[in-house]
mmCIF file of C-alpha atoms and ligand atoms in Angstrom:
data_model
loop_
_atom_site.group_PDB
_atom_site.id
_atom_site.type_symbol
_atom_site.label_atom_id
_atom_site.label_comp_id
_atom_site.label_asym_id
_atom_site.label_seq_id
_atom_site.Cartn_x
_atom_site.Cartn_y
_atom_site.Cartn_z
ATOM 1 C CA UNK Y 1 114.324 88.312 76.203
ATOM 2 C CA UNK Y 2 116.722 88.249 79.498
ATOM 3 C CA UNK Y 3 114.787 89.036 82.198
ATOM 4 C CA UNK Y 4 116.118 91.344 84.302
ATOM 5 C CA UNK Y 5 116.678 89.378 88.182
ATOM 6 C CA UNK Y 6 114.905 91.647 90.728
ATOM 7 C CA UNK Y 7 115.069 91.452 94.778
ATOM 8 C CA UNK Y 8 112.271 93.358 96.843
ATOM 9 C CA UNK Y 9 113.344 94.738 100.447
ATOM 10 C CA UNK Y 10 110.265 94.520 102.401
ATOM 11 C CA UNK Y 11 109.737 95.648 106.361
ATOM 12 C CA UNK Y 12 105.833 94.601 106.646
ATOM 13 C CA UNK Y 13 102.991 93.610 104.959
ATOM 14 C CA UNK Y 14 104.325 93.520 101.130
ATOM 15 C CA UNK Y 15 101.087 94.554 99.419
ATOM 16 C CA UNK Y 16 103.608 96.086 96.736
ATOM 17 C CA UNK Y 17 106.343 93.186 96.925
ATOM 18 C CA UNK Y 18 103.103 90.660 95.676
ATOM 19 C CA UNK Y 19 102.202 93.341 92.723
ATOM 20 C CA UNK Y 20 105.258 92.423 91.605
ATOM 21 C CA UNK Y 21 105.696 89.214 92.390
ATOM 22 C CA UNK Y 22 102.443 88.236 90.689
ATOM 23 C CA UNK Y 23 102.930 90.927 87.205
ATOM 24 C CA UNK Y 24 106.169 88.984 87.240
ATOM 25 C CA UNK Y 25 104.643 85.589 87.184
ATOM 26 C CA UNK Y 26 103.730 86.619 83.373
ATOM 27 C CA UNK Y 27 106.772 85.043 81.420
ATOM 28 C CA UNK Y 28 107.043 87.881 78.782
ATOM 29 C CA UNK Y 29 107.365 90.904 82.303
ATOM 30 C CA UNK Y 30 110.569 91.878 81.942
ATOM 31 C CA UNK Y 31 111.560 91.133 85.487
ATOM 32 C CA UNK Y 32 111.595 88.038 87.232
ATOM 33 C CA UNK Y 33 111.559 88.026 91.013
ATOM 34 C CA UNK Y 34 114.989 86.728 92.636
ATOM 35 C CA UNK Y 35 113.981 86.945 96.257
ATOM 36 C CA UNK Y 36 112.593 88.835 99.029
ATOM 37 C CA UNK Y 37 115.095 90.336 102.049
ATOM 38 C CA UNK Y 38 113.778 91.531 105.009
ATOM 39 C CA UNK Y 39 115.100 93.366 108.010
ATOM 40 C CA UNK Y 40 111.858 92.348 109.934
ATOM 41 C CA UNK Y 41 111.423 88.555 111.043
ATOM 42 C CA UNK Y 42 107.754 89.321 110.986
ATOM 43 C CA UNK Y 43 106.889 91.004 108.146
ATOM 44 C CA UNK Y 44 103.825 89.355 107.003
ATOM 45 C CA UNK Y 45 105.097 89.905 103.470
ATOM 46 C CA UNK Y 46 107.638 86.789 104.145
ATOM 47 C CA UNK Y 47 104.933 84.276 104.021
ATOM 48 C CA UNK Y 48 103.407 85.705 100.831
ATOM 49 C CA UNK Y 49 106.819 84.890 99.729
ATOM 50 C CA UNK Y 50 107.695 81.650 101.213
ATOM 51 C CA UNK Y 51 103.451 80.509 99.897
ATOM 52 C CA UNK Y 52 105.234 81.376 96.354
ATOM 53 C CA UNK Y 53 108.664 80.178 96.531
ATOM 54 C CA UNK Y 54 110.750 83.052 96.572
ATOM 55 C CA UNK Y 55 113.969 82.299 98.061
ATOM 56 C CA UNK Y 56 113.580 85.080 101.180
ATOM 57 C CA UNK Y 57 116.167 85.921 103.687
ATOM 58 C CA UNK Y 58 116.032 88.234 106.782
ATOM 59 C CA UNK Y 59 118.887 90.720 107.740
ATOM 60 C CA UNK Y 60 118.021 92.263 110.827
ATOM 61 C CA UNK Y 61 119.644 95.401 111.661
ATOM 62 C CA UNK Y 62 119.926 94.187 115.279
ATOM 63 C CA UNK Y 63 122.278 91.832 114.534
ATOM 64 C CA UNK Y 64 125.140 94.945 112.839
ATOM 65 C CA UNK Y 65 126.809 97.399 114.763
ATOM 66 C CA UNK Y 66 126.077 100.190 112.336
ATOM 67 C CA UNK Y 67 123.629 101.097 109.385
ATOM 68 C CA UNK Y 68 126.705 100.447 106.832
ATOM 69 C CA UNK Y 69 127.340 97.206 108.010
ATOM 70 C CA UNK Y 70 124.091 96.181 107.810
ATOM 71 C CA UNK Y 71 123.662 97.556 104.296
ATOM 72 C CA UNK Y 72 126.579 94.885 103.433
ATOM 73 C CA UNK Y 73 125.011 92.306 104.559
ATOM 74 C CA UNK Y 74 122.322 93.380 102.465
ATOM 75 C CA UNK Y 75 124.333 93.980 99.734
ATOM 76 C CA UNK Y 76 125.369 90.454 100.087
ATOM 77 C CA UNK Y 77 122.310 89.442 100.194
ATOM 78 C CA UNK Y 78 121.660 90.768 97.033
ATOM 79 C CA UNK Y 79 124.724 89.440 95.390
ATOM 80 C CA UNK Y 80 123.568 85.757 96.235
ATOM 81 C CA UNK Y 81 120.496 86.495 94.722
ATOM 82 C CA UNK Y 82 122.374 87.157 91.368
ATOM 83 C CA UNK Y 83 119.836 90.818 91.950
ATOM 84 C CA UNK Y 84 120.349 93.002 89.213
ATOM 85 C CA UNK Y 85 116.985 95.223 90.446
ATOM 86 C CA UNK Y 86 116.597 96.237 93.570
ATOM 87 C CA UNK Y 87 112.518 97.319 94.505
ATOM 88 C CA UNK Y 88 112.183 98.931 97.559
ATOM 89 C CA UNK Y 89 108.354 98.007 98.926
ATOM 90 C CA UNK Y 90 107.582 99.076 102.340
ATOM 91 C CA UNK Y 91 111.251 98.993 102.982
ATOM 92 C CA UNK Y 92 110.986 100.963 106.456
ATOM 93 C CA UNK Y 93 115.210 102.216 106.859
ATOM 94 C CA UNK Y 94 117.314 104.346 105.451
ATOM 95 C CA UNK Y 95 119.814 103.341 103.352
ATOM 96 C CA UNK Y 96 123.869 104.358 103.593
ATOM 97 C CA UNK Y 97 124.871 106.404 100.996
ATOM 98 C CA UNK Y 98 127.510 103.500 100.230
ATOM 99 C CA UNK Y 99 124.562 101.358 99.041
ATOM 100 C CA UNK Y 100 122.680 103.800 97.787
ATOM 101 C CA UNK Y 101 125.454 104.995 95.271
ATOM 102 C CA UNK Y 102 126.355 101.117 94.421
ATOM 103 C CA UNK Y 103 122.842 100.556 93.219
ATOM 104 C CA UNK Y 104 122.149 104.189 92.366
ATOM 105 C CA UNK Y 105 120.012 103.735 88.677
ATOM 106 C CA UNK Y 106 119.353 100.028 89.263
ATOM 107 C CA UNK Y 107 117.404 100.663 92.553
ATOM 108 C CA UNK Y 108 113.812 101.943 92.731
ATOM 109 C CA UNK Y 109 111.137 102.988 95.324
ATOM 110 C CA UNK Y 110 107.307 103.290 95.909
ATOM 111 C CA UNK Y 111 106.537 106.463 97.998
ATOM 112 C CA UNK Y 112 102.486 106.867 98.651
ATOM 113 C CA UNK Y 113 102.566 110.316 97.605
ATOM 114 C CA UNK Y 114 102.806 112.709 94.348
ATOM 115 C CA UNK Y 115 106.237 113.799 94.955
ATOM 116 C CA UNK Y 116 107.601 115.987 95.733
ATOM 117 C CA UNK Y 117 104.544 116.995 97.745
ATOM 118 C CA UNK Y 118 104.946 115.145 101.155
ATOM 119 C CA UNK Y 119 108.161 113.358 101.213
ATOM 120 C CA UNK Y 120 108.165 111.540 104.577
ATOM 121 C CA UNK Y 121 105.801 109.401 107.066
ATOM 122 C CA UNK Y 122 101.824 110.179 107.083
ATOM 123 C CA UNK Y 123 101.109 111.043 104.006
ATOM 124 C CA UNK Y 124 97.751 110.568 103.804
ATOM 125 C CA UNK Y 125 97.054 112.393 107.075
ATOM 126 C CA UNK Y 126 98.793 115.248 105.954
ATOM 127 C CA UNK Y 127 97.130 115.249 102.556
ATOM 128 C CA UNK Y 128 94.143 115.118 104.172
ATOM 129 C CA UNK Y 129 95.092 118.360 106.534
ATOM 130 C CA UNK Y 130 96.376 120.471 103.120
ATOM 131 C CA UNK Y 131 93.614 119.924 102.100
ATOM 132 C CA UNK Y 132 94.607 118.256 98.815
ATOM 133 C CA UNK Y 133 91.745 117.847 96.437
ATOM 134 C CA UNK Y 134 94.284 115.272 94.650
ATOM 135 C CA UNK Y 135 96.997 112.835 95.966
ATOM 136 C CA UNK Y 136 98.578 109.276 94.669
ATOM 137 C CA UNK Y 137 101.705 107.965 94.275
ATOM 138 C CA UNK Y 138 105.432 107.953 93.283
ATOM 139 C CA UNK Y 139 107.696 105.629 92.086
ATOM 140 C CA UNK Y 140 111.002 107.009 91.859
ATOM 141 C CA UNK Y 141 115.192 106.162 91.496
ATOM 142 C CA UNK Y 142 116.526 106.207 95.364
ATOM 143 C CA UNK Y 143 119.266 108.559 95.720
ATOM 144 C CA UNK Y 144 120.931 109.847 99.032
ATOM 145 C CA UNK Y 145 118.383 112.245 99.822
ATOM 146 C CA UNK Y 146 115.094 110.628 101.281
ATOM 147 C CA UNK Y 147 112.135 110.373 98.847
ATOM 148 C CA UNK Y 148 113.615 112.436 96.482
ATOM 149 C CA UNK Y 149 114.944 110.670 93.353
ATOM 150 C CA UNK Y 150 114.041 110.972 89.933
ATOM 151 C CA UNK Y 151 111.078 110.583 88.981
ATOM 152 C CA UNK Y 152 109.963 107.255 87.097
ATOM 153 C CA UNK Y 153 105.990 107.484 87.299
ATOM 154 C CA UNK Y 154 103.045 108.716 89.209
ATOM 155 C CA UNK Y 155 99.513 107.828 89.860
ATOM 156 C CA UNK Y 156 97.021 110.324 91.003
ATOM 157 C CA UNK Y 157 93.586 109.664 92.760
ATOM 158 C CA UNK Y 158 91.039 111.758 93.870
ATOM 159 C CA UNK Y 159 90.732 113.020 97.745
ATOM 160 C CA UNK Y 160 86.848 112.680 98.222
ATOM 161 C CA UNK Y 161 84.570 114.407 100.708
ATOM 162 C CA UNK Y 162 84.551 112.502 103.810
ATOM 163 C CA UNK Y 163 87.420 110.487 103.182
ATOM 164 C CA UNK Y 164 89.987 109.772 106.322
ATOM 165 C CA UNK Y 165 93.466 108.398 106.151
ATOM 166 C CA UNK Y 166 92.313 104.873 105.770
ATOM 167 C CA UNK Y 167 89.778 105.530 102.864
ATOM 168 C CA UNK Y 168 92.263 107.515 100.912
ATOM 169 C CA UNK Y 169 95.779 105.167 101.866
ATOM 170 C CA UNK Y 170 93.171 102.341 100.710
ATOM 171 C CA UNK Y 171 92.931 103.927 97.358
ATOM 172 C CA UNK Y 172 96.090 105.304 96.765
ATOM 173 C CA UNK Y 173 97.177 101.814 97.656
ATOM 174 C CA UNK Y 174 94.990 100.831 94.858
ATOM 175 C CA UNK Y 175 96.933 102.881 92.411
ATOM 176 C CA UNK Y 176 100.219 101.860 94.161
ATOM 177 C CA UNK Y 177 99.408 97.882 93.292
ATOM 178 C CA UNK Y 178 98.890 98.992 89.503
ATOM 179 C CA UNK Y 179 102.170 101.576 89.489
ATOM 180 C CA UNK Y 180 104.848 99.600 90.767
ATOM 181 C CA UNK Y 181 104.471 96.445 87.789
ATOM 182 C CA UNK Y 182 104.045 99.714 85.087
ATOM 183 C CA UNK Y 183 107.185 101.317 86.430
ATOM 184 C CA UNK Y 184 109.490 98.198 87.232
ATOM 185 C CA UNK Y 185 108.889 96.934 83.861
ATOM 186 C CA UNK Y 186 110.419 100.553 82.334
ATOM 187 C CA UNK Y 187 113.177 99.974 84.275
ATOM 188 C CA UNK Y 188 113.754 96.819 83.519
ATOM 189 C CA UNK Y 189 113.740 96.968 80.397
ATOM 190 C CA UNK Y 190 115.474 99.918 79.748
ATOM 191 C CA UNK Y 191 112.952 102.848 79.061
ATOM 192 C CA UNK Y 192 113.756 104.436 82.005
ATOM 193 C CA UNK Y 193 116.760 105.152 83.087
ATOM 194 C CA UNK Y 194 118.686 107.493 85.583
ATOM 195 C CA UNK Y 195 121.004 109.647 84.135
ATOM 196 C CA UNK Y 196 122.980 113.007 85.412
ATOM 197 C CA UNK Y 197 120.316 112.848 88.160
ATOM 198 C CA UNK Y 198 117.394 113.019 85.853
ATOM 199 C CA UNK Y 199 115.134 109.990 84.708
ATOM 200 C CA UNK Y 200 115.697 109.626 80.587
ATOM 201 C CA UNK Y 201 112.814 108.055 78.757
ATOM 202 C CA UNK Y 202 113.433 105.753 75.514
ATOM 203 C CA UNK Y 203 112.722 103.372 73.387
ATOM 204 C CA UNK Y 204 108.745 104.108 73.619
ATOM 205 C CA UNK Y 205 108.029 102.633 69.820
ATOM 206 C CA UNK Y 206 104.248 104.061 70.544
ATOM 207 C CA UNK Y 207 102.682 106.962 71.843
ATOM 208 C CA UNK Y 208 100.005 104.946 74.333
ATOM 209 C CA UNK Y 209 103.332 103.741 76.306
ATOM 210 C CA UNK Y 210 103.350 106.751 77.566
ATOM 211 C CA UNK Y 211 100.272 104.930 80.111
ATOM 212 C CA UNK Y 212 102.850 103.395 81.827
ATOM 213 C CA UNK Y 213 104.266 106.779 83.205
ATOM 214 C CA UNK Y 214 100.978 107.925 84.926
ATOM 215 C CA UNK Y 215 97.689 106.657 85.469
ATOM 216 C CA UNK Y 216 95.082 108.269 86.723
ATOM 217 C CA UNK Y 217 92.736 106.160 89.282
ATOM 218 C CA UNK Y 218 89.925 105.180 89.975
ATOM 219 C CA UNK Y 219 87.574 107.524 87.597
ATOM 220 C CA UNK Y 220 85.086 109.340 89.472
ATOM 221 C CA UNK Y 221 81.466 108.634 88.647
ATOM 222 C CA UNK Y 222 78.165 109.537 89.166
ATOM 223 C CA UNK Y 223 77.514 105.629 91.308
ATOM 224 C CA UNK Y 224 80.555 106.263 93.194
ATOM 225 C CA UNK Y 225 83.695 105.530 92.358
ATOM 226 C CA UNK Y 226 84.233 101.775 90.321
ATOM 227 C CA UNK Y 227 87.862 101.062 91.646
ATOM 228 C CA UNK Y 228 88.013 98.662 88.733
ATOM 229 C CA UNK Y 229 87.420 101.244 85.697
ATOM 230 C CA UNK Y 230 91.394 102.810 86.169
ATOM 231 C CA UNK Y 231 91.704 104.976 83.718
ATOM 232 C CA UNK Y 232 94.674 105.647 82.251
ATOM 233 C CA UNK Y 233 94.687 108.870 79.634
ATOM 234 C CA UNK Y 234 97.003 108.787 76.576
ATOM 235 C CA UNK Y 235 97.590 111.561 74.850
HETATM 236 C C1 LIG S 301 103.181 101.531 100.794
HETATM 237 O O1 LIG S 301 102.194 102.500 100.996
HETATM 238 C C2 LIG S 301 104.385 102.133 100.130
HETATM 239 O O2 LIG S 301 104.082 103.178 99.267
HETATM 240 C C3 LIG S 301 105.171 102.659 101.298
HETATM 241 O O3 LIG S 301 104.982 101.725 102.326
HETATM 242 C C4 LIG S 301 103.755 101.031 102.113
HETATM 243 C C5 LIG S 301 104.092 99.581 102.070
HETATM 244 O O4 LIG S 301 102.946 98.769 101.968
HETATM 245 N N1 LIG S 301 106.548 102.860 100.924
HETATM 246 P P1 LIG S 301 103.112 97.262 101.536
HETATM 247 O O5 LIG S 301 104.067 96.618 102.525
HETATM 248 O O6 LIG S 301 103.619 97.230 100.148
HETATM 249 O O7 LIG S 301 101.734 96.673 101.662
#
């Protein structure tokens, strides 16, 4: 099996960049990690990186006169890296449509949301205000418009009673850590794919694959909720 070279653009703490990094530590995931770019010199995800040597590189956007120029040095970036992948994880900027359309079907993002409910910044809060008995997460194809792609896979978790933004973004980010590997490794191997604006499934030789393209987490009990019992239906 090729493995299919992945880069992760990171702003900040790269809680998702090391759920890859560490899925792809197994030899048979179908992704290897290539390197880690950041536009922040002080995203604590960099040291994760550097402690597991990744080859990591920063591209400030301070240092370009526009958004398009630095998306080529990104770009660039990229090319070194041989990236055939590109994970977006906490990647805080928007990207030109230039280098959107360039990597459009090769470049995926996490979104801590069930989109297309809440597209956007404060997610959690604004769950939490809708009153949203359930919420999760998204990981999707980046296209031009913001948080909007096709869909790759979700993960849903429950809103409890007397949860606040941090208690729920802790569990969605729960769900997010166990998403990201399940939906990277579709796309890199080639049982998702982006086509005509749509995400095409294929290849699935069994029915219980389909527990890649949703999981529902943690599973409410009567103790409380066991974040370690996920559990993931098949139908
Ligand atoms: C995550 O909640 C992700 O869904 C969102 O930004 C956050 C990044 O967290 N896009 P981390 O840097 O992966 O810990």
């Amino acid at each position: 099996m090729k493995r299919k070279r992945t880069a992760i653009l990171i702003s900040g703490r790269g809680s998702n960049m090391t759920a890859l990094v560490e899925a792809a530590a197994d030899p048979d995931y179908p992704a290897e990690i290539a390197g880690v770019i950041s536009d922040q010199p002080n995203a604590a995800g960099l040291g994760i990186a550097v402690a597991r040597n990744l080859p990591v590189q920063v591209v400030r956007r301070e240092d370009f006169g526009s958004r398009e120029a630095h998306d080529e040095a990104i770009d660039d970036a990229l090319s070194g890296l041989g990236a055939e992948i590109v994970a977006l994880a906490g990647y805080m900027r928007l990207l030109s449509a230039p280098m959107v359309q360039k990597w459009q079907g090769r470049m995926i993002n996490i979104h801590p949301a069930l989109l297309p409910a809440f597209k956007g910044l404060d997610t959690h809060r604004r769950a939490l205000e809708a009153g949203q008995r359930i919420h999760g997460c998204t990981v999707h194809f980046v296209t031009t418009e913001v948080d909007d792609g096709p869909i790759i896979a979700q993960a849903a978790v429950p809103v409890m009673i007397g949860d606040d933004e941090a208690t729920l973004a802790a569990r969605v980010l729960k769900a997010e850590h166990q998403l990201y590997p399940l939906a990277l490794r579709l796309v890199a191997e080639g049982k998702a794919r982006m086509e005509n604006g749509r995400t095409v499934f294929s290849g699935f030789g069994d029915e219980r694959e389909n527990a890649g393209l949703f999981i529902v987490a943690p599973r409410p009990s009567r103790d409380g909720i066991d974040l370690e019992q996920l559990a993931r239906i098949t139908p």
